[in-house]
Short mmCIF file of C-alpha atoms in Angstrom, two decimals:
data_model
loop_
_atom_site.label_atom_id
_atom_site.label_comp_id
_atom_site.label_asym_id
_atom_site.label_seq_id
_atom_site.Cartn_x
_atom_site.Cartn_y
_atom_site.Cartn_z
CA MET A 1 -0.12 -0.51 33.71
CA ASN A 2 -3.77 0.09 32.79
CA ASN A 3 -4.39 3.70 31.67
CA LYS A 4 -7.17 4.22 34.22
CA ILE A 5 -5.03 2.83 37.04
CA PHE A 6 -2.11 5.08 36.05
CA LEU A 7 -4.33 8.16 35.87
CA GLY A 8 -5.99 7.20 39.18
CA VAL A 9 -2.63 6.87 40.92
CA LEU A 10 -1.55 10.20 39.45
CA LEU A 11 -4.68 11.96 40.71
CA VAL A 12 -4.30 10.39 44.18
CA LEU A 13 -0.68 11.58 44.36
CA MET A 14 -1.71 15.05 43.23
CA GLY A 15 -4.43 15.14 45.89
CA LEU A 16 -1.99 14.05 48.58
CA PHE A 17 0.53 16.58 47.31
CA PHE A 18 -1.83 19.54 47.66
CA THR A 19 -3.08 18.21 51.03
CA ILE A 20 0.27 17.71 52.75
CA ARG A 21 2.17 20.63 51.26
CA GLN A 22 0.61 22.99 53.81
CA PHE A 23 2.43 21.10 56.58
CA ILE A 24 5.86 21.16 54.91
CA PRO A 25 8.39 24.03 55.05
CA ASP A 26 8.17 26.40 52.11
CA SER A 27 11.76 25.74 51.02
CA ILE A 28 11.06 22.03 50.56
CA VAL A 29 7.72 22.69 48.89
CA ARG A 30 9.31 25.07 46.44
CA MET A 31 12.10 22.61 45.53
CA PHE A 32 10.32 19.25 45.48
CA LEU A 33 6.53 19.73 45.70
CA ASN A 34 5.59 22.32 43.16
CA GLU A 35 3.34 22.94 40.16
CA GLN A 36 6.18 22.14 37.78
CA LEU A 37 6.28 18.57 39.15
CA VAL A 38 2.55 18.18 38.57
CA LEU A 39 2.93 19.46 35.02
CA PHE A 40 5.86 17.10 34.49
CA LEU A 41 3.87 14.05 35.69
CA ILE A 42 0.91 14.96 33.47
CA GLY A 43 3.28 15.32 30.54
CA LEU A 44 4.80 11.90 31.27
CA TYR A 45 1.33 10.33 31.37
CA PHE A 46 0.36 11.63 27.94
CA GLY A 47 3.80 11.02 26.49
CA LEU A 48 4.54 7.53 27.83
CA ILE A 49 1.07 6.02 28.19
CA LYS A 50 -1.06 7.84 25.61
CA LYS A 51 1.80 8.19 23.10
CA LYS A 52 0.96 11.86 22.49
CA THR A 53 3.64 14.28 21.32
CA PHE A 54 2.18 17.15 23.34
CA GLY A 55 2.80 15.05 26.48
CA TRP A 56 6.54 15.28 25.93
CA LEU A 57 6.17 19.01 25.21
CA LEU A 58 4.43 19.46 28.57
CA ALA A 59 7.12 17.47 30.38
CA GLY A 60 9.85 19.47 28.66
CA LEU A 61 8.12 22.73 29.47
CA ALA A 62 7.88 21.68 33.12
CA VAL A 63 11.63 20.99 33.24
CA TYR A 64 12.33 24.36 31.61
CA LEU A 65 10.14 26.24 34.12
CA TYR A 66 11.74 24.34 37.00
CA VAL A 67 15.28 25.21 35.86
CA GLN A 68 14.37 28.83 35.21
CA GLU A 69 12.90 29.21 38.69
CA PHE A 70 15.45 27.35 40.82
CA TYR A 71 18.70 27.51 38.79
CA PRO A 72 18.50 30.72 36.74
CA ASP A 73 22.19 31.49 37.09
CA GLN A 74 23.60 28.02 36.42
CA PHE A 75 21.56 27.32 33.25
CA LYS A 76 21.14 30.13 30.78
CA ILE A 77 18.37 28.68 28.58
CA THR A 78 16.23 31.23 26.79
CA PHE A 79 12.72 30.44 25.62
CA PRO A 80 13.62 30.63 21.89
CA ILE A 81 16.31 28.00 22.49
CA VAL A 82 13.70 25.75 24.09
CA ILE A 83 11.43 26.17 21.05
CA LEU A 84 14.40 25.36 18.78
CA ILE A 85 15.18 22.19 20.76
CA PHE A 86 11.55 21.05 20.65
CA GLY A 87 11.44 21.74 16.92
CA VAL A 88 14.52 19.60 16.29
CA LEU A 89 13.12 16.78 18.45
CA LEU A 90 9.81 16.84 16.57
CA LEU A 91 11.60 16.77 13.23
CA VAL A 92 13.68 13.78 14.34
CA LYS A 93 10.55 12.05 15.64
CA GLY A 94 8.62 12.74 12.42
CA VAL A 95 11.41 11.43 10.18
CA SER A 96 11.78 8.37 12.42
CA GLU A 97 8.04 7.59 12.22
CA ARG A 98 8.05 8.04 8.47
CA ASN A 99 10.99 5.67 8.07
CA THR A 100 9.35 3.17 10.40
CA LYS A 101 6.20 3.17 8.26
CA VAL A 102 8.26 2.62 5.12
CA ILE A 103 10.10 -0.27 6.75
CA ASN A 104 6.88 -1.82 8.07
CA SER A 105 5.28 -1.52 4.64
CA ALA A 106 8.24 -3.28 3.05
CA LYS A 107 8.11 -6.02 5.68
CA ALA A 108 4.39 -6.42 5.14
CA ASN A 109 5.01 -7.33 1.51
CA MET A 110 7.44 -10.10 2.42
CA LYS A 111 6.68 -13.50 3.89
CA THR A 112 9.07 -15.42 6.05
CA ASP A 113 10.40 -18.44 4.21
CA ASN A 114 10.71 -20.99 7.00
CA THR A 115 12.08 -23.65 4.69
CA MET A 116 15.04 -21.50 3.70
CA ILE A 117 15.75 -20.69 7.34
CA LYS A 118 15.79 -24.35 8.26
CA THR A 119 18.07 -25.36 5.41
CA GLN A 120 20.61 -22.64 6.15
CA LYS A 121 21.41 -24.17 9.54
CA ASN A 122 20.85 -27.73 10.67
CA THR A 123 21.23 -26.67 14.30
CA PRO A 124 20.18 -23.02 14.44
CA ASP A 125 21.45 -20.88 17.23
CA ILE A 126 18.86 -20.32 19.97
CA GLU A 127 19.08 -16.55 19.67
CA ASP A 128 18.62 -16.76 15.89
CA ALA A 129 15.57 -18.94 16.42
CA LYS A 130 14.14 -16.37 18.82
CA GLU A 131 14.67 -13.62 16.27
CA VAL A 132 12.96 -15.68 13.56
CA LYS A 133 10.01 -16.34 15.87
CA LYS A 134 9.79 -12.67 16.74
CA GLU A 135 9.83 -11.73 13.06
CA GLU A 136 7.08 -14.25 12.33
CA LEU A 137 4.86 -12.53 14.89
CA MET A 138 5.44 -9.11 13.37
CA SER A 139 4.45 -7.39 10.16
CA LYS A 140 1.70 -9.77 9.14
CA VAL A 141 -0.81 -8.65 6.52
CA ALA A 142 -4.53 -9.34 6.34
CA PHE A 143 -7.11 -8.73 3.62
CA VAL A 144 -10.64 -7.92 4.81
CA PHE A 145 -13.75 -7.64 2.67
CA PRO A 146 -16.89 -5.54 3.28
CA GLY A 147 -20.45 -6.71 3.60
CA GLN A 148 -23.75 -5.63 2.10
CA GLY A 149 -24.57 -1.93 2.19
CA THR A 150 -21.34 -0.62 0.66
CA GLN A 151 -22.61 -0.80 -2.92
CA TYR A 152 -23.19 2.35 -4.99
CA VAL A 153 -24.59 3.22 -8.41
CA GLY A 154 -22.11 2.88 -11.29
CA MET A 155 -19.36 1.07 -9.39
CA GLY A 156 -19.31 -1.78 -11.90
CA GLU A 157 -18.76 0.53 -14.85
CA LYS A 158 -16.07 2.42 -12.95
CA LEU A 159 -14.20 -0.82 -12.29
CA TYR A 160 -14.61 -2.15 -15.83
CA GLU A 161 -13.30 1.03 -17.48
CA SER A 162 -10.19 1.15 -15.28
CA VAL A 163 -8.82 -2.37 -15.94
CA ASN A 164 -6.90 -3.82 -18.89
CA ASN A 165 -8.42 -6.00 -21.59
CA GLU A 166 -7.38 -9.25 -19.89
CA THR A 167 -9.23 -8.31 -16.72
CA LYS A 168 -12.19 -7.06 -18.75
CA GLY A 169 -12.36 -10.54 -20.29
CA LEU A 170 -12.32 -12.12 -16.83
CA ILE A 171 -15.15 -9.86 -15.67
CA ASP A 172 -17.19 -10.76 -18.76
CA ASN A 173 -16.64 -14.47 -18.06
CA ILE A 174 -17.88 -13.98 -14.51
CA TYR A 175 -21.01 -12.19 -15.69
CA ASN A 176 -21.69 -15.07 -18.10
CA SER A 177 -21.16 -17.75 -15.44
CA ILE A 178 -23.69 -16.52 -12.86
CA ASP A 179 -27.45 -16.93 -12.78
CA ASN A 180 -28.12 -13.17 -12.57
CA LYS A 181 -27.86 -12.25 -16.25
CA ASP A 182 -28.93 -8.65 -15.61
CA LEU A 183 -26.08 -7.93 -13.22
CA LYS A 184 -23.68 -6.40 -15.77
CA ASN A 185 -26.25 -3.84 -16.88
CA ILE A 186 -27.35 -3.13 -13.30
CA MET A 187 -23.77 -2.60 -12.10
CA ALA A 188 -23.24 -0.13 -14.96
CA ASN A 189 -26.60 1.60 -15.30
CA GLY A 190 -28.83 0.43 -12.45
CA THR A 191 -30.71 2.71 -10.08
CA GLU A 192 -30.08 2.99 -6.36
CA ASP A 193 -33.06 0.71 -5.71
CA ASP A 194 -31.63 -1.87 -8.14
CA MET A 195 -28.33 -1.83 -6.29
CA LYS A 196 -30.01 -2.16 -2.88
CA ASP A 197 -31.76 -5.36 -3.91
CA THR A 198 -29.95 -8.19 -2.10
CA ARG A 199 -29.97 -10.23 -5.32
CA ASN A 200 -27.85 -7.54 -7.01
CA ALA A 201 -25.99 -5.99 -4.09
CA GLN A 202 -24.18 -9.12 -2.95
CA PRO A 203 -22.59 -10.20 -6.27
CA SER A 204 -21.87 -6.56 -7.16
CA ILE A 205 -19.87 -5.93 -4.00
CA ALA A 206 -18.15 -9.30 -4.31
CA MET A 207 -17.26 -8.64 -7.96
CA VAL A 208 -15.47 -5.40 -7.09
CA SER A 209 -13.82 -6.92 -4.00
CA THR A 210 -12.46 -10.04 -5.69
CA ILE A 211 -11.24 -8.31 -8.84
CA LEU A 212 -9.39 -5.71 -6.76
CA ALA A 213 -7.96 -8.49 -4.57
CA LYS A 214 -6.69 -10.29 -7.67
CA LEU A 215 -5.04 -7.14 -9.02
CA LEU A 216 -3.50 -6.46 -5.62
CA MET A 217 -2.02 -9.96 -5.40
CA ASP A 218 -0.85 -9.73 -9.02
CA LYS A 219 1.08 -6.64 -7.97
CA GLY A 220 2.98 -8.77 -5.46
CA ILE A 221 1.22 -7.90 -2.20
CA LYS A 222 1.47 -10.94 0.06
CA VAL A 223 -1.26 -11.79 2.53
CA ASP A 224 -1.10 -13.90 5.70
CA TYR A 225 -4.77 -13.99 6.73
CA VAL A 226 -8.15 -13.11 5.25
CA ALA A 227 -11.47 -12.24 6.84
CA GLY A 228 -14.72 -10.66 5.77
CA HIS A 229 -17.76 -9.06 7.33
CA SER A 230 -20.80 -11.26 6.61
CA LEU A 231 -20.94 -11.29 2.78
CA GLY A 232 -17.24 -10.38 2.87
CA GLU A 233 -16.44 -13.81 4.31
CA TYR A 234 -17.65 -15.30 1.03
CA SER A 235 -15.59 -12.76 -0.94
CA SER A 236 -12.49 -13.91 0.96
CA LEU A 237 -12.79 -17.44 -0.47
CA TYR A 238 -11.02 -16.44 -3.68
CA SER A 239 -8.04 -14.76 -1.98
CA ALA A 240 -7.73 -17.76 0.34
CA GLY A 241 -7.51 -20.11 -2.65
CA VAL A 242 -10.66 -22.02 -1.67
CA LEU A 243 -12.71 -21.29 -4.83
CA THR A 244 -11.93 -19.83 -8.23
CA ILE A 245 -12.97 -16.24 -8.75
CA GLU A 246 -15.81 -17.37 -11.07
CA ASP A 247 -17.13 -19.89 -8.54
CA THR A 248 -16.84 -17.37 -5.71
CA ILE A 249 -19.08 -14.84 -7.48
CA SER A 250 -21.43 -17.59 -8.70
CA LEU A 251 -21.96 -18.88 -5.15
CA ILE A 252 -22.46 -15.35 -3.82
CA SER A 253 -24.94 -14.58 -6.60
CA THR A 254 -26.94 -17.66 -5.63
CA ARG A 255 -26.73 -16.67 -1.96
CA GLY A 256 -28.12 -13.22 -2.78
CA LYS A 257 -30.92 -14.73 -4.81
CA LEU A 258 -31.91 -17.20 -2.08
CA MET A 259 -31.86 -14.51 0.61
CA SER A 260 -33.86 -12.15 -1.59
CA GLU A 261 -36.51 -14.74 -2.43
CA ALA A 262 -36.81 -16.10 1.12
CA LYS A 263 -39.01 -13.17 2.24
CA ILE A 264 -38.40 -13.95 5.90
CA SER A 265 -40.18 -11.34 7.99
CA GLY A 266 -37.98 -9.53 10.46
CA GLY A 267 -35.87 -6.48 11.07
CA MET A 268 -32.57 -5.18 12.34
CA ALA A 269 -31.41 -2.22 14.42
CA ALA A 270 -28.07 -0.66 15.36
CA ILE A 271 -27.50 0.02 19.05
CA LEU A 272 -24.87 2.68 19.75
CA GLY A 273 -23.31 3.64 23.06
CA LEU A 274 -23.75 0.37 24.95
CA SER A 275 -21.24 -2.45 25.34
CA SER A 276 -22.00 -5.76 23.69
CA ASP A 277 -22.50 -7.34 27.12
CA GLU A 278 -25.14 -4.73 27.95
CA VAL A 279 -26.91 -5.32 24.62
CA GLU A 280 -26.90 -9.08 25.21
CA SER A 281 -28.33 -8.62 28.69
CA ILE A 282 -31.14 -6.36 27.45
CA CYS A 283 -32.00 -8.78 24.63
CA ASN A 284 -32.32 -11.58 27.20
CA GLU A 285 -34.87 -9.49 29.13
CA ILE A 286 -37.11 -8.89 26.08
CA ASP A 287 -39.80 -11.38 25.10
CA GLY A 288 -39.68 -12.61 21.50
CA VAL A 289 -36.89 -13.15 19.02
CA ILE A 290 -34.23 -10.43 19.30
CA GLU A 291 -30.53 -11.34 19.09
CA PRO A 292 -27.17 -9.53 18.85
CA VAL A 293 -25.94 -10.42 15.37
CA ASN A 294 -23.19 -7.95 14.41
CA TYR A 295 -20.54 -7.03 16.97
CA ASN A 296 -19.19 -4.20 14.85
CA GLU A 297 -17.19 -2.16 17.36
CA PRO A 298 -16.91 -1.93 21.16
CA LYS A 299 -19.89 0.44 21.42
CA GLN A 300 -21.91 -0.59 18.36
CA THR A 301 -23.88 -3.80 18.16
CA VAL A 302 -26.58 -4.71 15.63
CA VAL A 303 -29.59 -6.73 16.75
CA ALA A 304 -32.02 -8.71 14.59
CA GLY A 305 -35.26 -10.60 15.08
CA ASP A 306 -39.02 -10.31 14.72
CA LEU A 307 -39.91 -6.92 13.22
CA SER A 308 -42.40 -5.95 15.90
CA VAL A 309 -40.00 -6.99 18.67
CA ILE A 310 -37.20 -4.93 17.13
CA GLU A 311 -39.43 -1.87 16.81
CA ASN A 312 -40.66 -2.16 20.40
CA SER A 313 -37.12 -2.69 21.72
CA LEU A 314 -35.73 0.65 20.53
CA PRO A 315 -37.15 2.74 23.42
CA ILE A 316 -35.95 0.09 25.87
CA PHE A 317 -32.35 0.33 24.64
CA LYS A 318 -32.50 4.12 24.93
CA GLU A 319 -33.88 3.91 28.48
CA LYS A 320 -31.00 1.56 29.35
CA GLY A 321 -28.43 4.11 28.21
CA ALA A 322 -28.01 3.68 24.46
CA LYS A 323 -27.03 6.93 22.74
CA ARG A 324 -28.93 5.86 19.64
CA ALA A 325 -31.11 2.91 18.62
CA LEU A 326 -31.65 3.01 14.87
CA PRO A 327 -33.80 0.70 12.74
CA LEU A 328 -31.95 -0.47 9.61
CA ALA A 329 -33.45 -0.48 6.12
CA VAL A 330 -32.95 -4.18 5.38
CA SER A 331 -35.13 -6.88 3.87
CA GLY A 332 -34.73 -9.45 6.63
CA PRO A 333 -33.36 -10.40 10.07
CA PHE A 334 -29.92 -11.36 8.73
CA HIS A 335 -27.64 -13.50 10.92
CA SER A 336 -30.46 -14.24 13.36
CA SER A 337 -31.87 -17.70 14.11
CA LEU A 338 -34.84 -16.83 11.87
CA MET A 339 -32.52 -17.25 8.86
CA LYS A 340 -31.79 -20.94 9.44
CA PRO A 341 -34.15 -22.12 6.62
CA VAL A 342 -32.11 -20.00 4.17
CA ALA A 343 -28.90 -21.51 5.54
CA GLU A 344 -30.15 -24.96 4.59
CA LEU A 345 -30.78 -23.80 1.01
CA ILE A 346 -27.32 -22.21 0.75
CA LYS A 347 -25.68 -25.32 2.17
CA ALA A 348 -27.29 -27.42 -0.56
CA GLU A 349 -25.43 -25.28 -3.15
CA PHE A 350 -21.96 -26.10 -1.78
CA SER A 351 -21.77 -29.46 -3.53
CA LYS A 352 -21.98 -27.77 -6.94
CA TYR A 353 -18.47 -26.29 -6.60
CA GLU A 354 -14.93 -27.62 -6.39
CA TRP A 355 -13.56 -26.64 -3.00
CA LYS A 356 -9.90 -26.65 -1.99
CA THR A 357 -8.05 -26.41 1.30
CA SER A 358 -7.28 -22.73 1.86
CA ILE A 359 -3.78 -21.52 1.06
CA ILE A 360 -4.37 -18.46 3.24
CA PRO A 361 -6.05 -19.02 6.63
CA ILE A 362 -9.54 -17.58 7.09
CA ILE A 363 -10.66 -16.03 10.38
CA ALA A 364 -14.24 -17.19 11.00
CA ASN A 365 -17.04 -14.66 11.56
CA THR A 366 -18.91 -16.65 14.17
CA THR A 367 -16.04 -18.13 16.21
CA THR A 368 -12.84 -16.28 15.14
CA ASN A 369 -11.29 -19.72 14.66
CA ILE A 370 -8.60 -20.14 12.01
CA LEU A 371 -10.08 -22.11 9.10
CA GLN A 372 -8.30 -24.00 6.33
CA GLU A 373 -10.03 -27.34 5.76
CA THR A 374 -12.93 -27.47 3.31
CA GLU A 375 -15.42 -29.00 5.73
CA GLU A 376 -14.82 -26.42 8.46
CA ILE A 377 -15.06 -23.55 5.94
CA GLN A 378 -18.39 -24.85 4.63
CA ASN A 379 -19.68 -25.28 8.18
CA GLU A 380 -18.72 -21.70 8.97
CA LEU A 381 -20.50 -20.33 5.88
CA TYR A 382 -23.59 -22.33 6.85
CA ASN A 383 -23.49 -21.19 10.49
CA GLN A 384 -22.88 -17.52 9.74
CA THR A 385 -26.20 -17.31 7.87
CA PHE A 386 -27.97 -17.55 11.23
CA GLY A 387 -25.01 -16.77 13.52
CA PRO A 388 -23.32 -13.57 14.69
CA VAL A 389 -20.54 -11.63 12.99
CA LYS A 390 -17.96 -11.15 15.76
CA TRP A 391 -16.03 -8.37 14.05
CA VAL A 392 -14.45 -6.92 17.20
CA GLU A 393 -13.04 -10.33 18.16
CA THR A 394 -11.96 -10.94 14.55
CA ILE A 395 -9.76 -7.84 14.53
CA GLN A 396 -8.43 -8.65 17.99
CA LYS A 397 -7.59 -12.16 16.77
CA LEU A 398 -5.70 -10.78 13.78
CA LYS A 399 -3.74 -8.49 16.09
CA GLU A 400 -2.86 -11.47 18.33
CA LEU A 401 -1.61 -13.32 15.25
CA GLY A 402 0.83 -10.49 14.52
CA VAL A 403 -1.13 -8.58 11.89
CA ASP A 404 -0.17 -4.93 11.85
CA THR A 405 -1.39 -4.01 8.35
CA ILE A 406 -4.92 -4.57 7.04
CA TYR A 407 -6.07 -3.95 3.48
CA GLU A 408 -9.80 -3.25 3.20
CA ILE A 409 -10.65 -4.40 -0.31
CA GLY A 410 -13.92 -3.36 -1.90
CA PRO A 411 -16.30 -0.40 -2.09
CA GLY A 412 -16.36 2.06 0.82
CA LYS A 413 -14.33 2.41 3.99
CA VAL A 414 -16.86 1.06 6.48
CA LEU A 415 -14.56 -1.63 7.87
CA SER A 416 -11.65 0.79 8.23
CA GLY A 417 -13.86 3.01 10.37
CA LEU A 418 -14.79 0.08 12.59
CA ILE A 419 -11.21 -1.18 12.85
CA LYS A 420 -9.94 2.24 13.96
CA LYS A 421 -12.32 2.11 16.91
CA ILE A 422 -11.28 -1.46 17.75
CA ASP A 423 -7.50 -0.96 17.47
CA SER A 424 -6.12 2.37 16.33
CA ASP A 425 -2.56 1.01 16.11
CA ILE A 426 -3.30 -1.15 13.06
CA ASN A 427 -2.09 0.31 9.76
CA LEU A 428 -5.06 0.52 7.37
CA VAL A 429 -4.89 0.58 3.57
CA SER A 430 -8.11 1.20 1.66
CA ILE A 431 -8.39 -0.43 -1.78
CA GLU A 432 -11.62 0.94 -3.27
CA ASN A 433 -10.51 1.18 -6.87
CA VAL A 434 -7.69 0.45 -9.31
CA ASN A 435 -6.08 3.86 -8.66
CA ASN A 436 -5.48 2.85 -5.04
CA ILE A 437 -3.55 -0.19 -6.28
CA ASN A 438 -1.53 1.83 -8.78
CA GLU A 439 -0.48 4.20 -5.99
CA ILE A 440 1.14 1.40 -3.96
#
């Protein structure tokens, strides 16, 4: 039952209870229509529906008060005994949850081998088949990669100093293979302004993300799906087996350069406190180019378009109920239709690389479709340059596919914050540095 419906029914029953109790004999009211019952129902709501421990405490307290009032002689339960019982139950619950997390983590690092299952039995039992299917839908793992804005000064040096010589050699090869020959020095010693430059920010973030993803997979962590937020979708190409790590960073470096040099006039703003449908409706009422481009969380949508239109729209969003409407410090109207000329330039770069069918399915930013074929992946990367990032639907899609554990790989914890607001039940693991990997 929907939470609001359940709570509505509960409130209606409570209202009826207090209304009709005046017409019922006191003996019946005391036994069956009393405050303890109300407390018990509230406790059940928070315990069963909201999954809150204090809900069960309320329900238990209600039962205790009821027994003490109506059966004091039959049940000699003192308050300290009640506290002791609750303490034992909480301990059992805590240990159970801890063990469940350990089991889920172990399952997340294992992939179902369908071939072995099929060869074990030529005619598998129906119940066994159901169990296999159920297992396939559970404990899936996804890697997600952050977009631009998560970079920080010195992150390249921090990564380089924490890896072994073999990985240092790989990083050096990557630096040598890209067109941005200053990137190594900027990632180690650059200023905040250097790191904000799109030309530097994109390959820097992708470098950290892909190297950490490689180390994570080398450690034996298995992944079922990958996704990324904007730039992060490009970073996911390596983990998906579509491009080599060198080609992935090279393509992203070129993307950053093209976007930096395009100088397309425009702006972006974050709208907080309105649903995406409300933001879309308001955008449709405004003259000029203004489009929802990042569906980050249920109550946060980013819009992009002509700079003057964006600036003039901020008071309108606030008048329509937005809690905040904040202009973003960006160099262009990213993911809006104004970026289509840049998309054409990026698309022309695709032919310079050797693409492969993805080993790990990619969840598309703009459609949330599952991508594996080269042509559809390239089309998605082209379209997302001037198309929206549907992050809310991406996470919902992963959940539908059975993903219960998501690794955010790269600098910052921006995506983890968004995911918590989309689906708080998903287990999140932040991989910002090598120490996080070593702790697994």
